XYZ file of C-alpha atoms in Angstrom:
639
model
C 256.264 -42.494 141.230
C 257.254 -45.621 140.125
C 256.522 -49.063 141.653
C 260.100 -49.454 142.302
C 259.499 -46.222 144.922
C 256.593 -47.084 146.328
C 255.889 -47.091 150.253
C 253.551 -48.852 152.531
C 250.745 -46.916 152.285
C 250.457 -46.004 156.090
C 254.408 -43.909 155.547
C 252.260 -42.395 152.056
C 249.241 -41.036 154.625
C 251.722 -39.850 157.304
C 253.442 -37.850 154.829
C 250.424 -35.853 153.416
C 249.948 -32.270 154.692
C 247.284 -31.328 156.766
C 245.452 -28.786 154.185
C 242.885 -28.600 151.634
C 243.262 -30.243 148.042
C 242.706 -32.546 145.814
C 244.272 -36.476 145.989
C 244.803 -38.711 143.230
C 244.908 -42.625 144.377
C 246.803 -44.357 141.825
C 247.244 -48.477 141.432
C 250.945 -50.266 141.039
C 250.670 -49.140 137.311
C 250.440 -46.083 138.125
C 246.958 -45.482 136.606
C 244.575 -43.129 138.562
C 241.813 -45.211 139.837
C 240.252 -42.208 142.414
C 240.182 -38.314 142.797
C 238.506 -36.925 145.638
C 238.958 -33.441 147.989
C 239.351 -32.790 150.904
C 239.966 -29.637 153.671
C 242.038 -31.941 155.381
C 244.013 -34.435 152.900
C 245.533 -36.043 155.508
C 243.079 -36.955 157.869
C 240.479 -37.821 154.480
C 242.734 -40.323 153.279
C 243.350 -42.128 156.174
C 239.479 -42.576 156.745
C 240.142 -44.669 153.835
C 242.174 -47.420 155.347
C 240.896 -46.896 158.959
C 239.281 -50.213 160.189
C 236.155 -48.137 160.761
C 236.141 -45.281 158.830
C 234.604 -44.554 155.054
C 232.354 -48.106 154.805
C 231.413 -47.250 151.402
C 230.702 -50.508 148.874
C 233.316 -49.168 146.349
C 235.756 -48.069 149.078
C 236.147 -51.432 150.137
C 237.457 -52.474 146.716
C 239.613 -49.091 146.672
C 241.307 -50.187 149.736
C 243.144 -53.289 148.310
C 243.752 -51.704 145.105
C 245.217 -48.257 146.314
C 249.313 -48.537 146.072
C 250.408 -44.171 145.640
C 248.379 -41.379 147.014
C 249.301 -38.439 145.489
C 247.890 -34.809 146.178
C 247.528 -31.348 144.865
C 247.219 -28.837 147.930
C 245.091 -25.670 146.951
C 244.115 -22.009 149.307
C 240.221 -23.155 149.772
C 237.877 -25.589 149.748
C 236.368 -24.276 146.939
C 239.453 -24.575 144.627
C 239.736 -27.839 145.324
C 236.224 -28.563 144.348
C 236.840 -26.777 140.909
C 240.258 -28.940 140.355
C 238.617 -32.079 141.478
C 236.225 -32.238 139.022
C 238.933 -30.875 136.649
C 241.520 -34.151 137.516
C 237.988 -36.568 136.986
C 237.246 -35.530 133.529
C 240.507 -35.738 132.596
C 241.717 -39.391 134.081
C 238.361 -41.043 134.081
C 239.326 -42.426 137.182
C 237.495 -45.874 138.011
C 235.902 -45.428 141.528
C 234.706 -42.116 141.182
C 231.273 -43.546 140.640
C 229.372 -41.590 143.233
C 230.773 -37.571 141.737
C 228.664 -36.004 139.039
C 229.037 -36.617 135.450
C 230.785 -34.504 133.174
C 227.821 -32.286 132.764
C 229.260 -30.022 135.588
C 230.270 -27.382 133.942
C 229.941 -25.762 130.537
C 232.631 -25.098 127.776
C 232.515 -23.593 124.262
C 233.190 -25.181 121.855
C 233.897 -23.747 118.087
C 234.320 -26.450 115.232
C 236.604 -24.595 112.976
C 236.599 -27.463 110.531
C 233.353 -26.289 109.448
C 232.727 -24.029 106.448
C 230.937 -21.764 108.541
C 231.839 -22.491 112.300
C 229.844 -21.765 114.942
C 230.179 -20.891 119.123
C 228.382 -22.899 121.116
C 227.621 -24.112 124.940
C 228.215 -27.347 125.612
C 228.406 -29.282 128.933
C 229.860 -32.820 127.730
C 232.639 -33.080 125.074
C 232.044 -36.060 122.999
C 235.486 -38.616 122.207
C 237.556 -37.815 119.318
C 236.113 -34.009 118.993
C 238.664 -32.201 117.124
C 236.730 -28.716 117.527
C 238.232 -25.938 119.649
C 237.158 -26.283 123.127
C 237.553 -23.188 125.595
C 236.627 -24.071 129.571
C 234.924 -25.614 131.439
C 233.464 -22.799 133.468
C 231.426 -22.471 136.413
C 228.879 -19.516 135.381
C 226.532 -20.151 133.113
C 225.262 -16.524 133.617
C 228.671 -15.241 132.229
C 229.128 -17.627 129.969
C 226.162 -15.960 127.591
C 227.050 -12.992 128.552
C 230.465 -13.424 127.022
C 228.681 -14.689 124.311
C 226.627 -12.015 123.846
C 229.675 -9.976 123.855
C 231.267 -11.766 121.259
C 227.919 -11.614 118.747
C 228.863 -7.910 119.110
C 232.602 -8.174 118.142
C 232.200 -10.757 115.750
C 228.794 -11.769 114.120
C 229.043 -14.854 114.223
C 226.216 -17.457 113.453
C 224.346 -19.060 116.016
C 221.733 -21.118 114.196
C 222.313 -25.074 113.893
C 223.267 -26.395 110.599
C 219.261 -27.247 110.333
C 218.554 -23.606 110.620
C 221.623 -23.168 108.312
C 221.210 -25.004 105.360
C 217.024 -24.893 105.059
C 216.689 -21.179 105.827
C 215.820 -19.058 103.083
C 215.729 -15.317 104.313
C 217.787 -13.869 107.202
C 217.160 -13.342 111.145
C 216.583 -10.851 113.401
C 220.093 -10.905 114.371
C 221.016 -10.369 110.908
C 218.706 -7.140 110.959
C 220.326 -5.898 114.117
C 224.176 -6.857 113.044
C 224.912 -9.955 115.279
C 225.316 -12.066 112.464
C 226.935 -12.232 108.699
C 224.136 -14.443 107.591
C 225.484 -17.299 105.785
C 222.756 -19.292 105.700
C 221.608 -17.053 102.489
C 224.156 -16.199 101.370
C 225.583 -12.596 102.532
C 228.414 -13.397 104.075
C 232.025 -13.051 102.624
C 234.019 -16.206 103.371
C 237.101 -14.499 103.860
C 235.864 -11.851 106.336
C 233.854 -14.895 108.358
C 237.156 -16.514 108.300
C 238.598 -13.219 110.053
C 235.775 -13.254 112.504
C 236.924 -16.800 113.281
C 240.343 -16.041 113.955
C 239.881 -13.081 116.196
C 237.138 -14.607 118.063
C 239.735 -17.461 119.131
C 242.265 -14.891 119.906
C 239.835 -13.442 122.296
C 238.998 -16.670 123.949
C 243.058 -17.906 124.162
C 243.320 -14.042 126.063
C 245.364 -12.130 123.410
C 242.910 -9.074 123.420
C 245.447 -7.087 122.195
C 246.076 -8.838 118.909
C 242.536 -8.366 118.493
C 242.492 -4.172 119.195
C 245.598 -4.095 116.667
C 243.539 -6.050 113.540
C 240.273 -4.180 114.474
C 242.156 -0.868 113.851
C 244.312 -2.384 111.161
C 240.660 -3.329 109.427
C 239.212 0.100 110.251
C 241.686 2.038 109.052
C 241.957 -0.525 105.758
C 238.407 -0.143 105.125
C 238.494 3.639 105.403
C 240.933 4.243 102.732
C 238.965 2.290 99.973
C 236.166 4.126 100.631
C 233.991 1.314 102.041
C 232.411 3.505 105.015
C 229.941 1.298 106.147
C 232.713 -1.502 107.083
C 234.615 0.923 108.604
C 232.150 1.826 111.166
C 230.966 -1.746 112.239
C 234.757 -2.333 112.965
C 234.750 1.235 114.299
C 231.980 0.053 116.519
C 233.380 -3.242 117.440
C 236.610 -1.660 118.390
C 234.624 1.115 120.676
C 232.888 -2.005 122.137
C 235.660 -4.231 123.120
C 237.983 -1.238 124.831
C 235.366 0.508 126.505
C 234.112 -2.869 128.016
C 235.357 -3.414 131.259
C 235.502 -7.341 131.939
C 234.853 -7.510 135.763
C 233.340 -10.921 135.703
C 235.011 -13.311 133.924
C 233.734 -16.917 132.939
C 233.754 -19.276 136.009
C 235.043 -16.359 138.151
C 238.506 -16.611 136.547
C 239.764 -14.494 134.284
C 240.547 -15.987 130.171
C 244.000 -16.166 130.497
C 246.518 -18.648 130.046
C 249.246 -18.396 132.588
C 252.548 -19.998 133.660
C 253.139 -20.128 137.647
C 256.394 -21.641 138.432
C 257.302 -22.643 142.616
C 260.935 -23.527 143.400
C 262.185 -25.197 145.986
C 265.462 -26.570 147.459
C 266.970 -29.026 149.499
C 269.419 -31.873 150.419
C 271.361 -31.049 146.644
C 268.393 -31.095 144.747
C 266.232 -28.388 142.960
C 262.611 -28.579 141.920
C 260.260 -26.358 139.587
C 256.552 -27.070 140.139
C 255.000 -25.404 136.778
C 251.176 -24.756 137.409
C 249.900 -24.275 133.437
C 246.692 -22.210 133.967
C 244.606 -22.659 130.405
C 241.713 -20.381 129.862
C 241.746 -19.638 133.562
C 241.654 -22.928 134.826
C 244.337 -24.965 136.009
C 244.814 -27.497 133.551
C 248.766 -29.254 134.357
C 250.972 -29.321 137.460
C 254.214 -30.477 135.875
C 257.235 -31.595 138.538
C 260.496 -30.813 137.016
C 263.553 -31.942 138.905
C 267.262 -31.531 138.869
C 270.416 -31.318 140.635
C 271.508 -27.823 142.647
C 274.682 -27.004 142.663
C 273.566 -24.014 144.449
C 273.202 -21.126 142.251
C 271.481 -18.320 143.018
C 267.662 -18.369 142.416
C 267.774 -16.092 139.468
C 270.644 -17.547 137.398
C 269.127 -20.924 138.231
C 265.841 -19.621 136.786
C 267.340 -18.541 133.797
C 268.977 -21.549 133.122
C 265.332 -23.411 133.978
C 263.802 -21.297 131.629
C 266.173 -21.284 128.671
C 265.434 -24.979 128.347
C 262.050 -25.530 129.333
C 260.370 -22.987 126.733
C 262.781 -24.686 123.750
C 259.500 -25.015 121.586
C 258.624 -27.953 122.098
C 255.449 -26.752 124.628
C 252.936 -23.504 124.170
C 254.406 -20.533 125.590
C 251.950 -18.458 127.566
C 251.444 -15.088 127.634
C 252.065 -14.400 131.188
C 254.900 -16.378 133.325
C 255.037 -15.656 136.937
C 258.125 -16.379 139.169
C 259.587 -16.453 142.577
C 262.654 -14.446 141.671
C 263.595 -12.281 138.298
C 265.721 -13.905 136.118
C 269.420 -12.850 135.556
C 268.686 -11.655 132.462
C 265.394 -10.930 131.897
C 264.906 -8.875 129.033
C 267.062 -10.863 126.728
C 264.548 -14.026 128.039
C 261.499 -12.278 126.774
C 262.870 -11.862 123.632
C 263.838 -14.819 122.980
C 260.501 -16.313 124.294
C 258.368 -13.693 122.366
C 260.105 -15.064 119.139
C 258.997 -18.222 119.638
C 255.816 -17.841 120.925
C 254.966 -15.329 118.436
C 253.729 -12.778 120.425
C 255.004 -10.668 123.846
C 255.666 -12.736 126.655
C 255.415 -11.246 130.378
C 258.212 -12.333 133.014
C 256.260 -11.175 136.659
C 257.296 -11.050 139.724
C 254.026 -10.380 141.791
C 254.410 -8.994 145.424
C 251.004 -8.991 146.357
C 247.139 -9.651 145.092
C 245.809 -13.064 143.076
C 248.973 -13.639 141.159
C 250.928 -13.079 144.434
C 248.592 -16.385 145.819
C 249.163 -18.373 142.988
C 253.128 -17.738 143.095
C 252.427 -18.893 146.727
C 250.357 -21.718 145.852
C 252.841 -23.097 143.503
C 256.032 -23.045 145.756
C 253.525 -24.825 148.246
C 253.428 -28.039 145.768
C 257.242 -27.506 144.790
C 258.242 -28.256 148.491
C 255.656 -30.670 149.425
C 256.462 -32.941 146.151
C 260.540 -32.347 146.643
C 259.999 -33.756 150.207
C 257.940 -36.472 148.968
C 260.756 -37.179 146.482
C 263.428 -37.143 149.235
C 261.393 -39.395 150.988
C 260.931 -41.600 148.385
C 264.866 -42.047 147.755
C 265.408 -42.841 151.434
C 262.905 -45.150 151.012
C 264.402 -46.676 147.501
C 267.864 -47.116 149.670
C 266.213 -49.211 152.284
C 264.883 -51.187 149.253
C 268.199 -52.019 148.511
C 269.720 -52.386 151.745
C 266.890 -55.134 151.903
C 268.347 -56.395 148.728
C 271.907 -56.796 150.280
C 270.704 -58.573 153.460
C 268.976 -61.130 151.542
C 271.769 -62.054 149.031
C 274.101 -61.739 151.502
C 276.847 -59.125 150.063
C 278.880 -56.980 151.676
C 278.223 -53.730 149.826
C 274.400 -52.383 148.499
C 274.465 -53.270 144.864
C 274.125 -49.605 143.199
C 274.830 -51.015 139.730
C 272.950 -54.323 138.630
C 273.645 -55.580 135.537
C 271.239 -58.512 134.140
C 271.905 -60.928 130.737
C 269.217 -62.726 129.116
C 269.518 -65.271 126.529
C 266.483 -64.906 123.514
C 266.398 -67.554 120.677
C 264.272 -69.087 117.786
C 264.911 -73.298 117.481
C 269.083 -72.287 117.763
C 268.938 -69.519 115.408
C 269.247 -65.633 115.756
C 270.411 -66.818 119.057
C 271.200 -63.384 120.376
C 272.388 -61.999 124.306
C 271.093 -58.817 126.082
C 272.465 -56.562 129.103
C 270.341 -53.920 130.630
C 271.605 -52.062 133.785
C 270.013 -50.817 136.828
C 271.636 -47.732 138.580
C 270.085 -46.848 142.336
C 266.773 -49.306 141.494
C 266.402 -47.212 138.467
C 266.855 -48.471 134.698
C 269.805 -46.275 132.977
C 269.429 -46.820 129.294
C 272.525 -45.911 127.826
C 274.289 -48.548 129.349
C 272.114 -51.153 127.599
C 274.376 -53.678 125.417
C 272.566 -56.682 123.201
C 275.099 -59.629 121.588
C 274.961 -61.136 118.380
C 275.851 -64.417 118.974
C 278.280 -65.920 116.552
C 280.296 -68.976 118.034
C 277.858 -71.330 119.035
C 275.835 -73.869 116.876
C 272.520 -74.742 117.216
C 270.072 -74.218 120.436
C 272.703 -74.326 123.914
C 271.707 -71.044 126.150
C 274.605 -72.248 128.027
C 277.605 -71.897 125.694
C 275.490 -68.680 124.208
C 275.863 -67.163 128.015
C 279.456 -67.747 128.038
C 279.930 -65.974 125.159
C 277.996 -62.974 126.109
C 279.814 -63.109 129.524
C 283.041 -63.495 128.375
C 282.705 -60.633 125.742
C 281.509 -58.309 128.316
C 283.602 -58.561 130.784
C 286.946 -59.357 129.173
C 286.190 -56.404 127.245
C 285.760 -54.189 130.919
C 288.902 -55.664 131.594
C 290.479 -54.114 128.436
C 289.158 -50.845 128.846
C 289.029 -50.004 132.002
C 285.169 -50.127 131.861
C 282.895 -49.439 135.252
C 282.249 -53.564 136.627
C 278.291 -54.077 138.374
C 278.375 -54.483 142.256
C 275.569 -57.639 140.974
C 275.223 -59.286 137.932
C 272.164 -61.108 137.518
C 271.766 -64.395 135.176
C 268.173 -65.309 134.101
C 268.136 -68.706 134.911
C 268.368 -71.617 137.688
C 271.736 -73.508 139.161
C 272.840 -73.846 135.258
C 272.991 -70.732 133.844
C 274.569 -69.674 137.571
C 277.381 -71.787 137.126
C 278.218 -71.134 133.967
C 278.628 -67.441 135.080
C 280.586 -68.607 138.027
C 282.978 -70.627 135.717
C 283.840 -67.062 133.660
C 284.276 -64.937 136.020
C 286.887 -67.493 137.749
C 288.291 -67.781 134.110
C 288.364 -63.760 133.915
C 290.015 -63.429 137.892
C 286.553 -61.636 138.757
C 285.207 -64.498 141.176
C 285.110 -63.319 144.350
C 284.810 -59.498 143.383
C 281.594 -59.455 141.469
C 278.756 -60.884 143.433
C 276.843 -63.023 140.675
C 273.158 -64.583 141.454
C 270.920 -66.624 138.931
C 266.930 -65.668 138.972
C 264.326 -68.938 137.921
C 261.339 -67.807 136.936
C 257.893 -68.620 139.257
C 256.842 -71.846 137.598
C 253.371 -74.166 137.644
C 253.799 -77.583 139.791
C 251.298 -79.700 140.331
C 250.061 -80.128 144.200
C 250.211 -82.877 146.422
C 246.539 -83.300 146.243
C 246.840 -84.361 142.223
C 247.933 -83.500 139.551
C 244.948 -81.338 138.393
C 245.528 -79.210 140.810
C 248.858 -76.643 140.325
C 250.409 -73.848 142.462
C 252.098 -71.299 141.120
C 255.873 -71.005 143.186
C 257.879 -68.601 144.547
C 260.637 -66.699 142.416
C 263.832 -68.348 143.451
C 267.256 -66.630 143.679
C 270.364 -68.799 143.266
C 273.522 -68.259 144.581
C 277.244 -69.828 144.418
C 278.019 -72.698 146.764
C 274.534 -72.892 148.163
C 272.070 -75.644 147.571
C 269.353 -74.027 148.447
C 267.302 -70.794 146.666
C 266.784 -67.549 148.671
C 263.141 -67.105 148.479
C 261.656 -63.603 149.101
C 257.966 -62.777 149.593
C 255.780 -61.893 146.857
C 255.654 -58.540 148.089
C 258.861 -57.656 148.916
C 260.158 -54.235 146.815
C 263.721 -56.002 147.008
C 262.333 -58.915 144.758
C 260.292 -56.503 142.709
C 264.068 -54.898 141.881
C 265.263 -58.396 140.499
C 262.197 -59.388 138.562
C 261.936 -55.583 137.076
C 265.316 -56.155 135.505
C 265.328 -59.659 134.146
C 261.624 -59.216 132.413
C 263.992 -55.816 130.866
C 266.849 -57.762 129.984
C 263.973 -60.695 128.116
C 262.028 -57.655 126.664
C 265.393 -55.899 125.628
C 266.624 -59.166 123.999
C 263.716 -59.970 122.233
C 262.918 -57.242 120.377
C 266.571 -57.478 119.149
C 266.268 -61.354 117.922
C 263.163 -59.523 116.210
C 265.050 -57.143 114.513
C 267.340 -59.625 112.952
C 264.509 -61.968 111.757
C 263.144 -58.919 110.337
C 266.394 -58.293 108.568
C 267.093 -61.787 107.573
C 263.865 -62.436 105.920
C 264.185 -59.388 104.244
C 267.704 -59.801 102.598
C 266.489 -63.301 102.031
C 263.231 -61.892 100.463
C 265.357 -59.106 98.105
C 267.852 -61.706 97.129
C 265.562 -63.402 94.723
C 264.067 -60.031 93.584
C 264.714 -59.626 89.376
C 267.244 -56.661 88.483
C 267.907 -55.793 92.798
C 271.784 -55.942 93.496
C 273.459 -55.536 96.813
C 272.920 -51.484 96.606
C 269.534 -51.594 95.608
C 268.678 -54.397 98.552
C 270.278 -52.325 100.901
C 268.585 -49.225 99.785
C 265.210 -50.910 99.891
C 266.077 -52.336 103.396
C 266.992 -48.833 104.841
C 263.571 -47.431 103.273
C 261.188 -50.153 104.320
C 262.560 -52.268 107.371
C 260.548 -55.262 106.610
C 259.708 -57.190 103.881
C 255.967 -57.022 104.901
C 256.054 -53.318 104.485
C 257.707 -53.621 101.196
C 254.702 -56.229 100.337
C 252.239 -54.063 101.040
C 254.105 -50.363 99.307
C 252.924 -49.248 95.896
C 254.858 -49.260 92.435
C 254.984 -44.894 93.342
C 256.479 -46.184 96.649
C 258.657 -48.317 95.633
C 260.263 -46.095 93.158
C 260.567 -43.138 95.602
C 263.653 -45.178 96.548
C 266.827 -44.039 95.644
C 268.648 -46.131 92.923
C 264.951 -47.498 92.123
C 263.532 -46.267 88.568
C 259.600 -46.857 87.826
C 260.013 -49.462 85.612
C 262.178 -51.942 88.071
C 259.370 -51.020 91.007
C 256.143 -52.247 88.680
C 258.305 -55.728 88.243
C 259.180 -56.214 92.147
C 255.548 -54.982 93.098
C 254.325 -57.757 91.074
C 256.992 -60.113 91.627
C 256.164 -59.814 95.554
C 252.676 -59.623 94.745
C 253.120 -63.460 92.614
C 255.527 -64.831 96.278
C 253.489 -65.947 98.693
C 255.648 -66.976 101.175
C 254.759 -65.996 104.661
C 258.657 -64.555 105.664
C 259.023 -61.179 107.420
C 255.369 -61.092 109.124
C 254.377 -57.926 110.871
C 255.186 -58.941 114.033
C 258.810 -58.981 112.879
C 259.452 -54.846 112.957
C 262.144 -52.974 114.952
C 261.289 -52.465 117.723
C 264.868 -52.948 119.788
C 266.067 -49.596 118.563
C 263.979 -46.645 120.262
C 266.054 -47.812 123.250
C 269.231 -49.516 123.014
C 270.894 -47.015 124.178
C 274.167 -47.169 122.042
């Protein structure tokens, strides 16, 4: 939810359902700053804000911080216990002071980085651990005795690297074939490295893979004659189907699973995707889009076609609400990607039957939320209209900014708000050309008068507001194009002054910080809207977009300038090779700082020519083209 969206917090409460889960309590960022559960999430969270309900030390700070509740409903209490401390480990969340530590539950963990890696329990997992971590889980009990299970499969060692690299003859668990025995020496690095891989196969849930290389081995190890290897896999094989896995870590079976929920309403569609991981739910992903009312299948098929592109892990198993249209050809298609078989379910009863149910619970409840949330963004702006004073809500806003170094790379940005919301690809940025020196004013009129006269041209889509960033000045020279364009009158046009520092009437050490003001034509006066009003919020969202938009485009061309300036004096670098070298580096700094090998993996650049620029640049010293000069204008322009 953004902070454009965002409701008093007494509509947020009244809109929760009355059932178990888990809430998240975000700030206006958007961070999460509290997770708690509850069997009732509505009437928990509104104990919260209740004069006297939860008097709590930290709650009392919550309270003024708390701007989106948001909430994950689950079957039972216990579930929400298990995904509560699931959402804490994960977001860190800043008032969850009085909840147990992340030593909770236990994971395993297997370092495959390691010449010789390892399983082991561990209850914390320590910051910028790049080992293979499967859990958490809830039973310790079944935790070993998966373990134990797995010594069997695949012997494994179990010792610390202490043990490991001071022990001089093998264990008892050598003797009784639950481990290779690296530390001396006996086992083959290529067969430990097999144990490794089928070891995380089982953990990930693909216990078939493993069956089909345990009888691929077996049968390998038969026909060269080496017997004895033949019966351990033999044995291992025996051991793994005849084993009957009742009780599974934490209760919950290994498995990774898909569960999508649809639901639909008021023209819209929405997929709730619960991503189970080792058995535990570790995403709830939100995925919205218009219905144009197409059967649940087809509109399935289309859902799924695009979401598994490749770009995310495929699980094995995907449960739905309705079969696809064309299922088979789906599973192929998935299996190819994924590597493996891929399951399209459509349960009718049992566990997987409550988890379908589960997830179409969350579809509808955040779909609603969503519809309120529009209704509420359309007040917003009806708000908006009221206090400017136009006759239509303003559904496109267009805002220009003027960005500038001492009068040069003087340059003019455009960024466009459609329903509150910032559409990209309608951003537009100005190189201004016809004006001399430092005047924002006569830079405005350019911009102005090249983007609307060319509108007028082309037939182009014209705002319902534009918005100037700037006081009575920069308004009137908008005013003055638009009357010179025949748009006065049929563009609403306001200017928006910044909150400034004054000094007080008590002295002048003393300064307040004022309102944001909002000019308008033929009025003397500001409009001045509270701090807190979303409607402001809209206004001051899109001119710090149109400054941040602008200025990382006068940063580009500094960037570009110092460069070309840089390359010009460069010995044997002509207008191909400085273009070349400006494509490949973007920055003069970078090129500072590239090697001679570097430098000649340019095109057009041979060895010789990128030792004598290395050490040219290396001889200039001239501070042009500093870091804080690189592109960053182009990940979103939008054009």
């Amino acid at each position: 939810m953004s902070t454009a969206e965002i409701r008093p917090i007494e509509e947020q409460i009244a809109s929760l359902p009355a059932r178990p889960g888990v809430y998240l309590m975000k700030d206006a960022a958007g961070k999460v700053i509290y997770v708690g559960k509850a069997a009732n999430l509505r009437s928990r969270v509104r104990s919260y804000f209740r004069e006297k309900g939860d008097q709590r030390f930290s709650v009392r700070f919550l309270r003024g911080r708390v701007a989106t509740v948001e909430t994950v409903v689950t079957d039972t209490d216990k579930e929400a216990l298990l995904l509560e401390n699931l959402f804490i480990k994960k977001h860190k969340p800043r008032y969850n002071i009085q909840l147990r530590d992340d030593k909770t539950y236990i994971s395993l963990r297997l370092d495959t980085t390691h010449e010789w890696p390892r399983l082991q329990r561990v209850r914390k997992r320590r910051p910028g651990d790049k080992a293979l971590h499967f859990g958490p889980f809830a039973s310790s009990a079944a935790v070993k005795e998966t373990m134990r299970f797995l010594q069997r499969l695949f012997p494994l060692r179990s010792c610390p690297d202490t043990v490991l690299r001071n022990r001089s003859r093998p264990c008892i668990l050598h003797q009784i074939g639950r481990c290779s025995a690296p530390c001396v020496g006996l086992a083959d690095p290529e067969e430990y490295q097999r144990d490794v891989e089928q070891t995380i196969r089982f953990l990930n849930g693909r216990r078939e893979d493993v069956l089909a290389l345990l009888r691929e081995k077996m049968w390998e190890y038969s026909e060269s004659l080496e017997f004895e290897k033949a019966a351990a896999a033999r044995d291992r094989l025996w051991a793994l189907e005849a084993t009957v896995e009742k009780e599974r870590v934490a209760g919950h079976r290994l498995f990774d699973r898909d569960v999508l929920g649809l639901a639909r309403g008021s023209g819209r569609a929405l997929v709730m995707v619960l991503a189970f991981r080792g058995g535990n739910l570790d995403e709830t992903r939100p995925l919205e889009f218009r219905d144009f009312g197409h059967p649940d299948g087809q509109l399935l098929d289309e859902f799924l076609g695009q979401y598994y592109d490749g770009s995310r892990p495929i699980p094995r198993d995907i449960l739905l609400p309705e079969a696809p249209e064309n299922p088979e050809l789906l599973r192929e298609a998935l299996a190819e990607i994924r590597g493996g078989a891929v399951r399209l379910a459509v349960p009718q009863r049992g566990e997987k039957r409550r988890l379908l149910e589960l997830a179409h619970k969350n579809a509808a409840l955040e779909l609603e939320k969503r519809l309120a949330g529009e209704q509420s963004r359309a007040q917003v702006m009806e708000d908006l209209r009221r206090g400017l004073r136009l006759a239509e809500v303003p559904r496109r806003i267009e805002c220009f900014d003027i960005s500038n170094l001492h009068g040069s790379f003087t340059v003019g940005s455009m960024t466009c708000f459609v329903d509150g919301e910032p559409d990209k690809s309608q951003y537009r940025r100005f190189k201004v050309r016809g004006v001399p020196g430092q005047d924002d004013f006569a830079a405005m009129r350019e911009v102005l008068t090249r983007r609307y006269g060319r509108v007028l041209r082309e037939g182009g889509e014209l705002p319902d507001l534009i918005v100037i960033d700037g006081g009575k000045g920069q308004l009137n020279i908008a005013v003055k194009v638009l009357q010179e364009l025949g748009l006065l009158g049929k563009v609403p046009v306001c200017g928006l002054a910044k909150a400034r520092l004054r000094a007080s009437k008590q002295g002048v050490r003393t300064k307040i910080r004022t309102e944001e003001r909002v000019f308008l034509p033929n009025r003397k006066l500001p409009v001045v809207f509270n701090r807190s009003d979303p409607a402001l919020f809209i206004l001051t969202r899109i001119r710090d977009e149109a400054h941040r938009f602008g200025v990382a485009y006068h940063r580009k061309l500094r960037s570009a300038s110092a460069l070309r300036s840089g390359l010009e004096e460069l010995p044997g670098v002509g207008p191909r090779r400085r273009v070349a070298l400006l494509r490949h580096f973007g920055s003069l700094a970078r090129l500072r700082q590239a090697t001679a090998e570097e430098i000649a993996a340019v095109p057009g650049i041979p060895e010789s020519l990128a030792g004598e620029i290395q050490r040219f640049l290396k001889r200039d010293d001239r501070n042009e083209g500093s870091a804080d000069d690189s592109d960053t204008a182009g990940a979103d322009t939008g054009e």
